[in-house]
mmCIF file of C-alpha atoms in Angstrom:
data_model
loop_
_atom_site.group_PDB
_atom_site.id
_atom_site.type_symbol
_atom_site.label_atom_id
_atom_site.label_comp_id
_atom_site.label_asym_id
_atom_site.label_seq_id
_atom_site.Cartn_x
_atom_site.Cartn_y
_atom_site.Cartn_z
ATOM 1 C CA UNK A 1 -72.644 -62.172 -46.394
ATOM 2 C CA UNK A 2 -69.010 -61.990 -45.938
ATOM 3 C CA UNK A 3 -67.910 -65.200 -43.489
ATOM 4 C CA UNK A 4 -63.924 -64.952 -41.827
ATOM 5 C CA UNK A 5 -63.012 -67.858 -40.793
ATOM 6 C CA UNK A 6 -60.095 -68.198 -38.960
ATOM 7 C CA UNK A 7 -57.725 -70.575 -37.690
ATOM 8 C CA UNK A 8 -54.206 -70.542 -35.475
ATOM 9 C CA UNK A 9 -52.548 -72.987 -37.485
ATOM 10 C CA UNK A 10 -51.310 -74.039 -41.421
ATOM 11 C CA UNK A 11 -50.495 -77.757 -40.583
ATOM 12 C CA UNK A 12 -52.815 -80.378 -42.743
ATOM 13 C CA UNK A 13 -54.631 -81.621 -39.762
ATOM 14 C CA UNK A 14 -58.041 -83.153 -39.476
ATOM 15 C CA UNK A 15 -60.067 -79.470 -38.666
ATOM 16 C CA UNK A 16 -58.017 -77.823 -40.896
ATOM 17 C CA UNK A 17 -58.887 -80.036 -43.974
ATOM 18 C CA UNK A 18 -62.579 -80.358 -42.770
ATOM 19 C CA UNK A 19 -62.529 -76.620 -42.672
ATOM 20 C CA UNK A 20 -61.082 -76.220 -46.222
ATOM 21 C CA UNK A 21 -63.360 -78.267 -47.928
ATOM 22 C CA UNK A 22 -66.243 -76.439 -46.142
ATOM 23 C CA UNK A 23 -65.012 -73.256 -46.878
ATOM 24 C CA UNK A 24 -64.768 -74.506 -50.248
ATOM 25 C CA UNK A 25 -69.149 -75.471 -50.634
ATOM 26 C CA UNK A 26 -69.790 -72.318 -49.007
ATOM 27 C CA UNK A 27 -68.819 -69.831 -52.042
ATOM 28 C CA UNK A 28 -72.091 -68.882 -53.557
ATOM 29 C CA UNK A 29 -74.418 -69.017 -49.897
ATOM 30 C CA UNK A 30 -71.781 -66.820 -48.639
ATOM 31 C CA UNK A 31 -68.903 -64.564 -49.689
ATOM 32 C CA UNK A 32 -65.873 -66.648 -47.467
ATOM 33 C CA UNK A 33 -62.314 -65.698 -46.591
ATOM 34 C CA UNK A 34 -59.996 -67.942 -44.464
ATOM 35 C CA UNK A 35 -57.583 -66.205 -42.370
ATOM 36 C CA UNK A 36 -54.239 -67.881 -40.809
ATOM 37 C CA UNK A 37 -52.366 -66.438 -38.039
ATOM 38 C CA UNK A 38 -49.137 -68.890 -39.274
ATOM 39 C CA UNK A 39 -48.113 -70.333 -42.649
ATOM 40 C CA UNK A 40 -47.597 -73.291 -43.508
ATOM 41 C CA UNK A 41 -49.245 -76.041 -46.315
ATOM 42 C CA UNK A 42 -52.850 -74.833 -45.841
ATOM 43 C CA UNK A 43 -51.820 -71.444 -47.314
ATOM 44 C CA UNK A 44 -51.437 -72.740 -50.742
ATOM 45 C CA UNK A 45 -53.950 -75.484 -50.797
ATOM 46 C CA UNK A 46 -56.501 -72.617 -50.037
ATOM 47 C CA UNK A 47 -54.838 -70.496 -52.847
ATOM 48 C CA UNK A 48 -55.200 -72.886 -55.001
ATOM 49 C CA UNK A 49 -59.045 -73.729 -54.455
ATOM 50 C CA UNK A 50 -59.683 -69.775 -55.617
ATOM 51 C CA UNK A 51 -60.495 -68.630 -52.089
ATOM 52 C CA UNK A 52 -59.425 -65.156 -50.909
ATOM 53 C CA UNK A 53 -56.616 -66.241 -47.868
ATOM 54 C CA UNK A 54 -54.668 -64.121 -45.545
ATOM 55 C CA UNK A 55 -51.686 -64.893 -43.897
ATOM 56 C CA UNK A 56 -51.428 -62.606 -40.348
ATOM 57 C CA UNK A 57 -47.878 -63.474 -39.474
ATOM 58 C CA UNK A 58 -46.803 -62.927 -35.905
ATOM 59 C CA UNK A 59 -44.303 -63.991 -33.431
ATOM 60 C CA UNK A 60 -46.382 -66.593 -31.554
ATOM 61 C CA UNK A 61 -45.284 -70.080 -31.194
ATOM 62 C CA UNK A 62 -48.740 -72.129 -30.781
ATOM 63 C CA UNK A 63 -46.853 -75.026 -29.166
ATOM 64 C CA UNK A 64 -45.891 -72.911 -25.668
ATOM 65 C CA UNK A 65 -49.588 -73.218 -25.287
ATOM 66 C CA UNK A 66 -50.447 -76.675 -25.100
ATOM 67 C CA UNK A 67 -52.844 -79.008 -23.054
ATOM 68 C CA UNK A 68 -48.850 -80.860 -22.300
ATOM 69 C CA UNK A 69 -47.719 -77.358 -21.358
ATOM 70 C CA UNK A 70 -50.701 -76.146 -19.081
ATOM 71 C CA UNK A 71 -48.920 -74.420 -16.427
ATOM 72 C CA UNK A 72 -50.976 -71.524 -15.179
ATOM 73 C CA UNK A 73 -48.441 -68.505 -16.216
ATOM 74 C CA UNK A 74 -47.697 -70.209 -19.318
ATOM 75 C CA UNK A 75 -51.237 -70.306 -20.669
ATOM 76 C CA UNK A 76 -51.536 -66.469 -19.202
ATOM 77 C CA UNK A 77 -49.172 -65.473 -21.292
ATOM 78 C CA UNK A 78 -50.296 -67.095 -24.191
ATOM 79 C CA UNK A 79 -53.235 -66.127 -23.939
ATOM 80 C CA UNK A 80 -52.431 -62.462 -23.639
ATOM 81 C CA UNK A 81 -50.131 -62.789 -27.101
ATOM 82 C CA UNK A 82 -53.087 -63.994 -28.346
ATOM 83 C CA UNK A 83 -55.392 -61.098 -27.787
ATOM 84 C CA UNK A 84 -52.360 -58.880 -28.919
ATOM 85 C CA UNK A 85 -53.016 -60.694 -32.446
ATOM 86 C CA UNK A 86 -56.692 -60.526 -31.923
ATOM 87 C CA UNK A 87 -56.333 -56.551 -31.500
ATOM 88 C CA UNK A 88 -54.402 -56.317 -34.951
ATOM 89 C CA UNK A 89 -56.768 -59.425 -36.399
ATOM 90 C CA UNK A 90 -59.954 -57.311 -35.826
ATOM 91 C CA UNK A 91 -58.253 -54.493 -38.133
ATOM 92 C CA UNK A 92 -58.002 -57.122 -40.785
ATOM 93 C CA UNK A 93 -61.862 -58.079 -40.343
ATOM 94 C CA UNK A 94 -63.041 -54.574 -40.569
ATOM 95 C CA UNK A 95 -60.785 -54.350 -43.886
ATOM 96 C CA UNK A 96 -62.529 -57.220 -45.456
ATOM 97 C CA UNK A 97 -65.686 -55.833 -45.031
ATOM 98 C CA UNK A 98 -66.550 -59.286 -42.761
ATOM 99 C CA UNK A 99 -70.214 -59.913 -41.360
ATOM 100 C CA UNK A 100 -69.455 -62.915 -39.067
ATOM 101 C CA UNK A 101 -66.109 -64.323 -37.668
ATOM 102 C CA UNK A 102 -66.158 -68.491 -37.233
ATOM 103 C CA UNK A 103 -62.608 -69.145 -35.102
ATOM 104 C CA UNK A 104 -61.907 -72.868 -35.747
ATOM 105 C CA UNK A 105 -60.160 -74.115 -32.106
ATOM 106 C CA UNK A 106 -59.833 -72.343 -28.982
ATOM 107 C CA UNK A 107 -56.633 -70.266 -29.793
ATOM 108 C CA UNK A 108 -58.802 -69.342 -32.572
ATOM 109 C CA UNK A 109 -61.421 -68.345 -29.859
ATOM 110 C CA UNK A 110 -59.199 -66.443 -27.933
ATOM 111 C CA UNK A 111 -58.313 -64.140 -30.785
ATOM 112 C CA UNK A 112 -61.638 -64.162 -32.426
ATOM 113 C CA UNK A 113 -62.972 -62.676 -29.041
ATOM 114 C CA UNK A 114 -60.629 -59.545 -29.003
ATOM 115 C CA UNK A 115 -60.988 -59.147 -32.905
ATOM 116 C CA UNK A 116 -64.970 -59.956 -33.179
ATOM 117 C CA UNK A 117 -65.176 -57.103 -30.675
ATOM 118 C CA UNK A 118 -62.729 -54.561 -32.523
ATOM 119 C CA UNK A 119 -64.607 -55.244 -35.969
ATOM 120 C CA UNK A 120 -68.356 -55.504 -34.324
ATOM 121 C CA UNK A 121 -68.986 -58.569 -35.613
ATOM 122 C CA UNK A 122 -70.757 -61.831 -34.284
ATOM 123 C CA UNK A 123 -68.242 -64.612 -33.053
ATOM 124 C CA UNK A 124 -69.110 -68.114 -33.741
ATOM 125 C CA UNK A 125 -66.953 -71.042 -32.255
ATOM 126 C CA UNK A 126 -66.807 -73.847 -34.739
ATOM 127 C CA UNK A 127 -65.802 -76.837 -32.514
ATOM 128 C CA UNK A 128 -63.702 -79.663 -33.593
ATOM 129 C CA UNK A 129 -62.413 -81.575 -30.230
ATOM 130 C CA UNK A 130 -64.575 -82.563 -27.448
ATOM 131 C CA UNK A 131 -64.578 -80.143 -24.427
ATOM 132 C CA UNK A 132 -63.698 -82.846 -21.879
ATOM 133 C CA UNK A 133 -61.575 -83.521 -18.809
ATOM 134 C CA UNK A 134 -60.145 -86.913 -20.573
ATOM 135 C CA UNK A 135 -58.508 -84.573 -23.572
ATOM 136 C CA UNK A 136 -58.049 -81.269 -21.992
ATOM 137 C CA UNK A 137 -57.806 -82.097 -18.256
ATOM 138 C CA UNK A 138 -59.703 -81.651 -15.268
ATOM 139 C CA UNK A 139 -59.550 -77.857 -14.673
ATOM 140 C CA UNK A 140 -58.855 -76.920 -18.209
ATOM 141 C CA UNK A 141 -61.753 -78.110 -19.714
ATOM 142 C CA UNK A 142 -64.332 -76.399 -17.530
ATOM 143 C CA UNK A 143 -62.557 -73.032 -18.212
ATOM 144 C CA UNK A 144 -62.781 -73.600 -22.395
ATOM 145 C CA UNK A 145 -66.821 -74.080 -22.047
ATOM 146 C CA UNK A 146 -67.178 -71.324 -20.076
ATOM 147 C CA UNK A 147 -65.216 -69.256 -22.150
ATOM 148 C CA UNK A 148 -67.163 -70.174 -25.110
ATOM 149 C CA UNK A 149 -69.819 -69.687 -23.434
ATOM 150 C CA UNK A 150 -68.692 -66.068 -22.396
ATOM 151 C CA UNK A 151 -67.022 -64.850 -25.745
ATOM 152 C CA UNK A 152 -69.088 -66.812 -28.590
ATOM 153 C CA UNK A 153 -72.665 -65.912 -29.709
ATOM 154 C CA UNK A 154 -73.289 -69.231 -31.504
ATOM 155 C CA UNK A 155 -71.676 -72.518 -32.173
ATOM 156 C CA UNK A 156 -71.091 -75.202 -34.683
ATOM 157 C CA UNK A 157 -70.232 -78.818 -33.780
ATOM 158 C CA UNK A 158 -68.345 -81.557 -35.483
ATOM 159 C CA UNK A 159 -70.605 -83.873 -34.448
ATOM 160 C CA UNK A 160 -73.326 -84.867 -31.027
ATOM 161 C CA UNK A 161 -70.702 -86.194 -29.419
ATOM 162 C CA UNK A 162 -68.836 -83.097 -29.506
ATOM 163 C CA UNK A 163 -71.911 -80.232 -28.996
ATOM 164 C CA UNK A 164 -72.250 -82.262 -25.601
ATOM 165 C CA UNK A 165 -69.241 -81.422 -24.005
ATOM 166 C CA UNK A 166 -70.597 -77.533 -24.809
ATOM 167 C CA UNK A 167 -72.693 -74.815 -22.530
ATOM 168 C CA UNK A 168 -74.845 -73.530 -24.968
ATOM 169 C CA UNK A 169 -77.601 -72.247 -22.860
ATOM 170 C CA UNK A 170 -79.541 -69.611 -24.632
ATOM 171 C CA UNK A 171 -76.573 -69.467 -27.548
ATOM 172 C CA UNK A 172 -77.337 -70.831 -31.055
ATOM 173 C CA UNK A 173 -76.226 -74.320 -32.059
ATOM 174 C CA UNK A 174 -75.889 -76.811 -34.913
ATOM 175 C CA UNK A 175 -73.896 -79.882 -35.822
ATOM 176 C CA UNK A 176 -72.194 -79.831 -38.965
ATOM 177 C CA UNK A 177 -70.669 -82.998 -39.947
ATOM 178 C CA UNK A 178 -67.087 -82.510 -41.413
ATOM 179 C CA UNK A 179 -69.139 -83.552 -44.614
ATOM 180 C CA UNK A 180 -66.944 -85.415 -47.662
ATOM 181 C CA UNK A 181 -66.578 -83.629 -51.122
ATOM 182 C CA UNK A 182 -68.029 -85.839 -54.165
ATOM 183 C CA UNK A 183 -65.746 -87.441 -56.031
ATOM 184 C CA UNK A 184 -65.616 -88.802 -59.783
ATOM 185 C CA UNK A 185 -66.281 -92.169 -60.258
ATOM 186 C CA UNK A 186 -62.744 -93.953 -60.109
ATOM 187 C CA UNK A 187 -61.227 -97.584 -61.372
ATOM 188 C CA UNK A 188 -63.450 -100.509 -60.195
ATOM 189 C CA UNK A 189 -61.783 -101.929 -56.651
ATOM 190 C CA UNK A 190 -60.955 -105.173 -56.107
ATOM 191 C CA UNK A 191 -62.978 -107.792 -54.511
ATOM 192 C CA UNK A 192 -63.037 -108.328 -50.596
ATOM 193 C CA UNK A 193 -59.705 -110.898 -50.677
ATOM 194 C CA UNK A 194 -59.206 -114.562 -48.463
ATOM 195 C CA UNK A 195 -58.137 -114.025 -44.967
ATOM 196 C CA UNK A 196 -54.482 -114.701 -45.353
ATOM 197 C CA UNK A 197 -54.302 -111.840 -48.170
ATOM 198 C CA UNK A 198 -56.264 -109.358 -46.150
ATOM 199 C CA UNK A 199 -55.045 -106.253 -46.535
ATOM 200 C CA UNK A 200 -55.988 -103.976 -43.078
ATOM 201 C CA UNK A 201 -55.381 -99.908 -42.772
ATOM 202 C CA UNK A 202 -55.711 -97.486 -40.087
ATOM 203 C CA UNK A 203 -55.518 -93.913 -41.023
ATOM 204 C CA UNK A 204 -54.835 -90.678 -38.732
ATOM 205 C CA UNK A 205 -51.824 -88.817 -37.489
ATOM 206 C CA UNK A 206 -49.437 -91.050 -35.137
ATOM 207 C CA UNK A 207 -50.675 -90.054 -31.543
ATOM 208 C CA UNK A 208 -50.629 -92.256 -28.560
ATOM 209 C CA UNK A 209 -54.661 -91.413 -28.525
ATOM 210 C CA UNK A 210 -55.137 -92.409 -31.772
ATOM 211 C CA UNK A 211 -54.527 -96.194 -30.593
ATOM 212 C CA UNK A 212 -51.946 -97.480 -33.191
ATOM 213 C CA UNK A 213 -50.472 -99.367 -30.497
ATOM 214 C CA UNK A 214 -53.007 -101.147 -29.114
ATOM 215 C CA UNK A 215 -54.205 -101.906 -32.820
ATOM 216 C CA UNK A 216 -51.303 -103.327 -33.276
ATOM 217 C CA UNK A 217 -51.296 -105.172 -30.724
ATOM 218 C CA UNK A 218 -54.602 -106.332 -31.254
ATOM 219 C CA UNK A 219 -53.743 -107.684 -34.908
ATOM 220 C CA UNK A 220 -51.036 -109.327 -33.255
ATOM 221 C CA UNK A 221 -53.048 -111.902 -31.675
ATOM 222 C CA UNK A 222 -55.877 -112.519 -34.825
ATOM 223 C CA UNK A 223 -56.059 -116.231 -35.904
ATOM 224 C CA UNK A 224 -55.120 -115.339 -39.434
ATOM 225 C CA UNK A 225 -52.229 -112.138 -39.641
ATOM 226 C CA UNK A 226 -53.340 -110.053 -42.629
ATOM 227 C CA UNK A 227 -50.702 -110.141 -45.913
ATOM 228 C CA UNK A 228 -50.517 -106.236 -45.319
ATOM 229 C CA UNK A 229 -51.038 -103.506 -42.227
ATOM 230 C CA UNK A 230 -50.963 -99.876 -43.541
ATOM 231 C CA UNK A 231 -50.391 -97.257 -40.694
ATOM 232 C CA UNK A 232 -51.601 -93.991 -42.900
ATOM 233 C CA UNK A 233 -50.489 -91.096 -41.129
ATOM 234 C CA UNK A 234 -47.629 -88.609 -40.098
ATOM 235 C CA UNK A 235 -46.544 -86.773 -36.630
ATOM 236 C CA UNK A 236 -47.681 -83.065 -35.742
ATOM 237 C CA UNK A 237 -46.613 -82.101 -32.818
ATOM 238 C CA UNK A 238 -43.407 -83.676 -31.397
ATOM 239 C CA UNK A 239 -45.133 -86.860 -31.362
ATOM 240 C CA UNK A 240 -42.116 -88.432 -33.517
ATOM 241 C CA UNK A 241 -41.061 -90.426 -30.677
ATOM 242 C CA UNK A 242 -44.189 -92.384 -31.108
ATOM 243 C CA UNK A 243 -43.652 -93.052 -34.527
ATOM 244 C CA UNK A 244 -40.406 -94.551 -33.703
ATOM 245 C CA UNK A 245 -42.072 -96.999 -30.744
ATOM 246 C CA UNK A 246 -44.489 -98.045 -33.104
ATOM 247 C CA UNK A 247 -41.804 -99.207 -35.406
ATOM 248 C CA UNK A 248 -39.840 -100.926 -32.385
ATOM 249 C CA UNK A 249 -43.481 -102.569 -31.751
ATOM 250 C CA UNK A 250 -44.607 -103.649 -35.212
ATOM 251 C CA UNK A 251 -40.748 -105.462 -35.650
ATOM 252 C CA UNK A 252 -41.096 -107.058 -32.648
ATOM 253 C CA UNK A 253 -44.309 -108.381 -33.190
ATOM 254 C CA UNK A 254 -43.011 -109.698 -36.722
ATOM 255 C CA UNK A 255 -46.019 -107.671 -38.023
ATOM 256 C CA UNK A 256 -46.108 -106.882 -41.893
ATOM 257 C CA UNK A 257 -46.553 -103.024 -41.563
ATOM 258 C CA UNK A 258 -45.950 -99.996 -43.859
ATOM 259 C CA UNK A 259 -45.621 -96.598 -42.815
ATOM 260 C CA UNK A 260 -46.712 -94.215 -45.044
ATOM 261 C CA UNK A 261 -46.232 -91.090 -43.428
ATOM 262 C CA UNK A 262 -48.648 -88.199 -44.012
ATOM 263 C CA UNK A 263 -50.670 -88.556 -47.195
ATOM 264 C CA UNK A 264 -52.754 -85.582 -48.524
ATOM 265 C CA UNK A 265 -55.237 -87.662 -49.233
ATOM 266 C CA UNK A 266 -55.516 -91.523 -48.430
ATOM 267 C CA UNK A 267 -58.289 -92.255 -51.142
ATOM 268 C CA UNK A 268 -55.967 -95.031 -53.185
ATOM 269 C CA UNK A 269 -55.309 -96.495 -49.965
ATOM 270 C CA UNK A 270 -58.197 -97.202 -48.979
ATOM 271 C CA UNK A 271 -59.505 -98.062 -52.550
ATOM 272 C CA UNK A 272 -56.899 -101.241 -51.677
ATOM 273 C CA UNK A 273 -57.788 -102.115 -48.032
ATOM 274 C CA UNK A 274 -60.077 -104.908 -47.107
ATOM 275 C CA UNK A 275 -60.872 -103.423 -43.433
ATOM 276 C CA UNK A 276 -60.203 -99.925 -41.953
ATOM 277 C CA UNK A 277 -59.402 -100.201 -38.447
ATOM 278 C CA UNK A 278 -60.517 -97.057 -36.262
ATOM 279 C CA UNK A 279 -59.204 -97.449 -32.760
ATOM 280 C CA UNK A 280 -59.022 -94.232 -30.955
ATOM 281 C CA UNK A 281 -58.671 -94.795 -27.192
ATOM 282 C CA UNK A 282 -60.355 -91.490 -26.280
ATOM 283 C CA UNK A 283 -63.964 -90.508 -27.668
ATOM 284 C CA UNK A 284 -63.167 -88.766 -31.401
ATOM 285 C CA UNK A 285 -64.866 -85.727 -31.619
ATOM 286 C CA UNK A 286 -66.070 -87.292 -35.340
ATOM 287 C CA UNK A 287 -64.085 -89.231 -36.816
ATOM 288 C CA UNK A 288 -63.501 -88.126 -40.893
ATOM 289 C CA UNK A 289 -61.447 -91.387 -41.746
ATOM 290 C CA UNK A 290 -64.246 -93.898 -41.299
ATOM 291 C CA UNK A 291 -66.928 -91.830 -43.061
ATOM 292 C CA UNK A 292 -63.970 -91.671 -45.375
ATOM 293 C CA UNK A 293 -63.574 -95.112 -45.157
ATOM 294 C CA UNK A 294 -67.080 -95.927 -45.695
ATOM 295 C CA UNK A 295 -67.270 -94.568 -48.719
ATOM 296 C CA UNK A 296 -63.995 -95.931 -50.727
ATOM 297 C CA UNK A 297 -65.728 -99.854 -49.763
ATOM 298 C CA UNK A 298 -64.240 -100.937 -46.358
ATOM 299 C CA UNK A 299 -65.559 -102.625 -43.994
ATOM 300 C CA UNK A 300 -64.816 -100.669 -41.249
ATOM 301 C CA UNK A 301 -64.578 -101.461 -37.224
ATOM 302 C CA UNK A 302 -64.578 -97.947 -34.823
ATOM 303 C CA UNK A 303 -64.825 -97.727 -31.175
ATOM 304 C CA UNK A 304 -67.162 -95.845 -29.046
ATOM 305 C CA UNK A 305 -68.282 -94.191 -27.319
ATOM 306 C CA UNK A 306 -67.870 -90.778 -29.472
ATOM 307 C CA UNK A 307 -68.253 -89.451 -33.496
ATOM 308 C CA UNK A 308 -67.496 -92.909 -35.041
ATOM 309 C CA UNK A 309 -70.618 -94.031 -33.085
ATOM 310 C CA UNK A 310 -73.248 -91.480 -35.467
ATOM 311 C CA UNK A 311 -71.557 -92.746 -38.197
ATOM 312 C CA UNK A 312 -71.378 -96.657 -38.490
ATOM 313 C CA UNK A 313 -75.153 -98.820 -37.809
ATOM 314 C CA UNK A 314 -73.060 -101.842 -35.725
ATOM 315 C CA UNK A 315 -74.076 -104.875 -37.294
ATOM 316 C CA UNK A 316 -74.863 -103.208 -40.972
ATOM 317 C CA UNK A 317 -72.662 -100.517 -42.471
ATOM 318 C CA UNK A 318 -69.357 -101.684 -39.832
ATOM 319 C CA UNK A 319 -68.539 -103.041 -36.350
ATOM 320 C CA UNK A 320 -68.286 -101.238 -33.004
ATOM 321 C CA UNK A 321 -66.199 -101.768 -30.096
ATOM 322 C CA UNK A 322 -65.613 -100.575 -26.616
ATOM 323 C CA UNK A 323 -62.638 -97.934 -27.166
ATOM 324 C CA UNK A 324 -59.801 -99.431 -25.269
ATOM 325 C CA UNK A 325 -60.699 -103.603 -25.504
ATOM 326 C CA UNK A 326 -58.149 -104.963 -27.100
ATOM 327 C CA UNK A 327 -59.632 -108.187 -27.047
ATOM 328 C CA UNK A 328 -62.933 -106.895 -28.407
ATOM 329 C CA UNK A 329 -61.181 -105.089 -31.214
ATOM 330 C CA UNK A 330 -59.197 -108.651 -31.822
ATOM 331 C CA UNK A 331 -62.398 -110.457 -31.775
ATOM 332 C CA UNK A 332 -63.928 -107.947 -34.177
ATOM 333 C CA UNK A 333 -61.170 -108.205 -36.892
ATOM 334 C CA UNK A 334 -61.146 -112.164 -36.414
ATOM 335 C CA UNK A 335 -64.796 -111.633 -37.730
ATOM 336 C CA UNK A 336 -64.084 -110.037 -40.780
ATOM 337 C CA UNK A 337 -60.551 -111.356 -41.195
ATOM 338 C CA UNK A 338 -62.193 -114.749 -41.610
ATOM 339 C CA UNK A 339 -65.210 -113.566 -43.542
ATOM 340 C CA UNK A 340 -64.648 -111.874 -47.007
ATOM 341 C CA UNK A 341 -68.568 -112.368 -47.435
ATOM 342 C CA UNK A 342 -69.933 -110.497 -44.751
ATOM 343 C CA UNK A 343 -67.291 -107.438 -45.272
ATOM 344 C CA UNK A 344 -68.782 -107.577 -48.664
ATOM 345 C CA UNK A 345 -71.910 -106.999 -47.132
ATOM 346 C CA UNK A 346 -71.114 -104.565 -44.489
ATOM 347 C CA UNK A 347 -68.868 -102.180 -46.909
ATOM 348 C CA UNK A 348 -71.690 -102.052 -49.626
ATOM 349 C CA UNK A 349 -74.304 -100.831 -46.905
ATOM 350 C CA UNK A 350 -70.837 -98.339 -45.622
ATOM 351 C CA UNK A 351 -70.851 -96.710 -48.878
ATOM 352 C CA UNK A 352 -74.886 -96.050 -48.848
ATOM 353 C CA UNK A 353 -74.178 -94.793 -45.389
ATOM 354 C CA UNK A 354 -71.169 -92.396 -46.300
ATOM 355 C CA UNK A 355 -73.661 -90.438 -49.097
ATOM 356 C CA UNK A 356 -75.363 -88.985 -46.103
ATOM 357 C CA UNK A 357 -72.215 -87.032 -45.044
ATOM 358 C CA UNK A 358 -72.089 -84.935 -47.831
ATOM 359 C CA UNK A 359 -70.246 -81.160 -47.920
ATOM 360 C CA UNK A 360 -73.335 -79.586 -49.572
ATOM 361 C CA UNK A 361 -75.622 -80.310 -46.404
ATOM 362 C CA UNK A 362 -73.083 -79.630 -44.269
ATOM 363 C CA UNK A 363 -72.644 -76.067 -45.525
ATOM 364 C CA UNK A 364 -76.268 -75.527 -46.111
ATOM 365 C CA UNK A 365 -76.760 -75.907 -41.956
ATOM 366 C CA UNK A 366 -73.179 -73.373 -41.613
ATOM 367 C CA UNK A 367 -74.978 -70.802 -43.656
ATOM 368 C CA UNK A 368 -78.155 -71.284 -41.868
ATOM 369 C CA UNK A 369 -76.758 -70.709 -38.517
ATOM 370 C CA UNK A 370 -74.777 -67.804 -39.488
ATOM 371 C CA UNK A 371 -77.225 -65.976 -41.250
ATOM 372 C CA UNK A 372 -79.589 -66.306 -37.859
ATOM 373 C CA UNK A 373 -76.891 -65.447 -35.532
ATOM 374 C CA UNK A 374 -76.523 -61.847 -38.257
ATOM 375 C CA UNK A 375 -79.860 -61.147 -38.676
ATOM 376 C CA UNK A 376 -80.339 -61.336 -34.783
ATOM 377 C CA UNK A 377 -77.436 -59.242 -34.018
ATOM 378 C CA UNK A 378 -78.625 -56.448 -36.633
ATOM 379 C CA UNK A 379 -82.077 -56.712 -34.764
ATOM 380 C CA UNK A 380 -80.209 -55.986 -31.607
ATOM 381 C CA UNK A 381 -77.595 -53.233 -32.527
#
């Protein structure tokens, strides 16, 4: 079966990396093709993996339709430019020979709709941020689930957390995990260190909901200030301003921080971190950097509620906190600051833990779910 998958954007984001590597385990189970409607670094990375890409260029700038930007006419007009690509999108399916089209975020959706229609083909929503009034706002969010609800005939999930925030009511579902490719074995890492040369990371793209502030602010106020902070992570989406705060914040706090800026992968990183800090102030839809995390041997903490709360056992493979306590999160790294045995203990029991999100299971329930949601619309016509 020939799976499209498409998605509105090239930029190495979280979904767009997820999506790669599943794309990626799914040759052999399926016949896949990724299709961008913009270019950008994803293009070649997916080249370069072997898989058949497309590039549909267009005129449509994706940032005059943002949740920042939600004025009524604006997202009317954006959404009509993106059925106009949807029209010319469902050509490109029908030329592929495609069986099933998977749109990867709700632009995606909005041009899968028109072009899943032109082509006769099923639509399938693969969901990577929580449908919810706290990310998309109060009236927005009600519109995308019943939208979704309207336009798709299945759906995958990034995780519970995420499937919740869905109407699925008499549509297909599954959670796939963004699940973590295998990896050979690499150079031995060191042993947990002493609290004064504890080396701490937080990884993700600088955005004020990812919680680098209040992380750092948390740190701030430990009993024993770690030898090193790595902030792993670049700005998408005008959010260099916030890069530039954090610096402002992390002098003033006389906190030993490096910026990395956006690394394609943050393996060797966290290979050399003691403790991943995951702080998001908002429920993550999953959470791929502490499963990541997991497995390279931190001992990770994560908030809740949200992704990051499937993931970690509190108490055996990391530590949870309330997202948003910035005491809690300081009390939490004063634990494992101060004990290099018991993040010994809890990162051995992480990288058990991080086996179970593995790619190959992950596409095994995508090809399950699409082949049901075919075979059901060939029964039907």
């Amino acid at each position: 079966m020939r799976a499209v998958f498409l998605t509105h954007t090239a930029a190495p984001s979280g979904a767009e990396l997820a999506t790669l590597r599943l794309v990626s385990a799914l040759r052999g189970p399926l016949d896949p093709v990724l299709v961008y409607t913009a270019d950008g670094p994803m293009v070649e990375r997916t080249r370069t993996r072997g898989i058949e890409t497309r590039v549909l260029r267009n005129d449509f700038d994706s940032r005059a339709m943002t949740i920042q930007k939600a004025d009524p006419r604006r997202l009317l007009a954006g959404a009509l430019a993106l059925a106009r690509i949807g029209w010319t999108l469902g050509a490109t399916v029908r030329e592929l020979e495609g069986a099933v089209l998977i749109a990867q975020s709700t632009k995606a959706l909005l041009m899968g709709a028109v072009a899943a229609r032109r082509a006769r083909v099923p639509l399938i929503w693969q969901v990577h941020d929580r449908i919810a009034a706290d990310y998309f706002g109060r009236r927005l969010a009600p519109l995308i689930r019943l939208l979704g609800w309207l336009l798709a005939h299945g759906y995958l999930a990034n995780s519970q957390t995420t499937l919740a925030t869905l109407h699925t009511w008499r549509r297909p579902a599954a959670v796939a995990y963004p699940g973590l490719e295998p990896r050979p074995p690499g150079p031995r890492r060191p042993a947990q260190r002493p609290p004064a040369d504890t080396v701490v990371a937080m990884v993700g793209r600088l955005a004020p909901w990812k919680g680098q502030d209040l992380f750092l602010r948390a740190i701030a106020e430990t009993k024993t200030v770690p030898r090193q902070i790595l902030l792993i992570g670049g700005t998408f989406f005008d959010e260099q301003p916030y890069r530039a705060e954090l610096e402002r914040l992390a002098a003033e706090l006389a906190l030993p921080v490096t910026f990395t800026g956006h690394v394609d992968d943050p393996e060797d990183y966290l290979r050399e971190a003691d403790i991943l800090v995951h702080c998001s102030v908002l429920p993550e839809p999953f959470g791929q950097v502490v499963a990541e995390g997991m497995r390279a041997g931190c001992a990770v903490i994560a908030t809740r509620p949200g992704g990051p709360a499937e993931i970690v056992e509190p108490g055996h493979s990391g530590l949870l906190v309330d997202a948003g306590d910035r005491a809690r999160l300081t009390a939490a790294l004063d634990t494992l600051i101060e004990n290099p045995e018991l993040r010994a203990k809890l990162a051995d029991a992480a990288q058990l833990r991080a086996q179970q999100f593995d790619i190959a299971e992950t596409a095994r329930t995508v090809a399950e779910l699409l082949a049901s949601v075919r075979r059901k619309r060939v029964r039907h016509g």
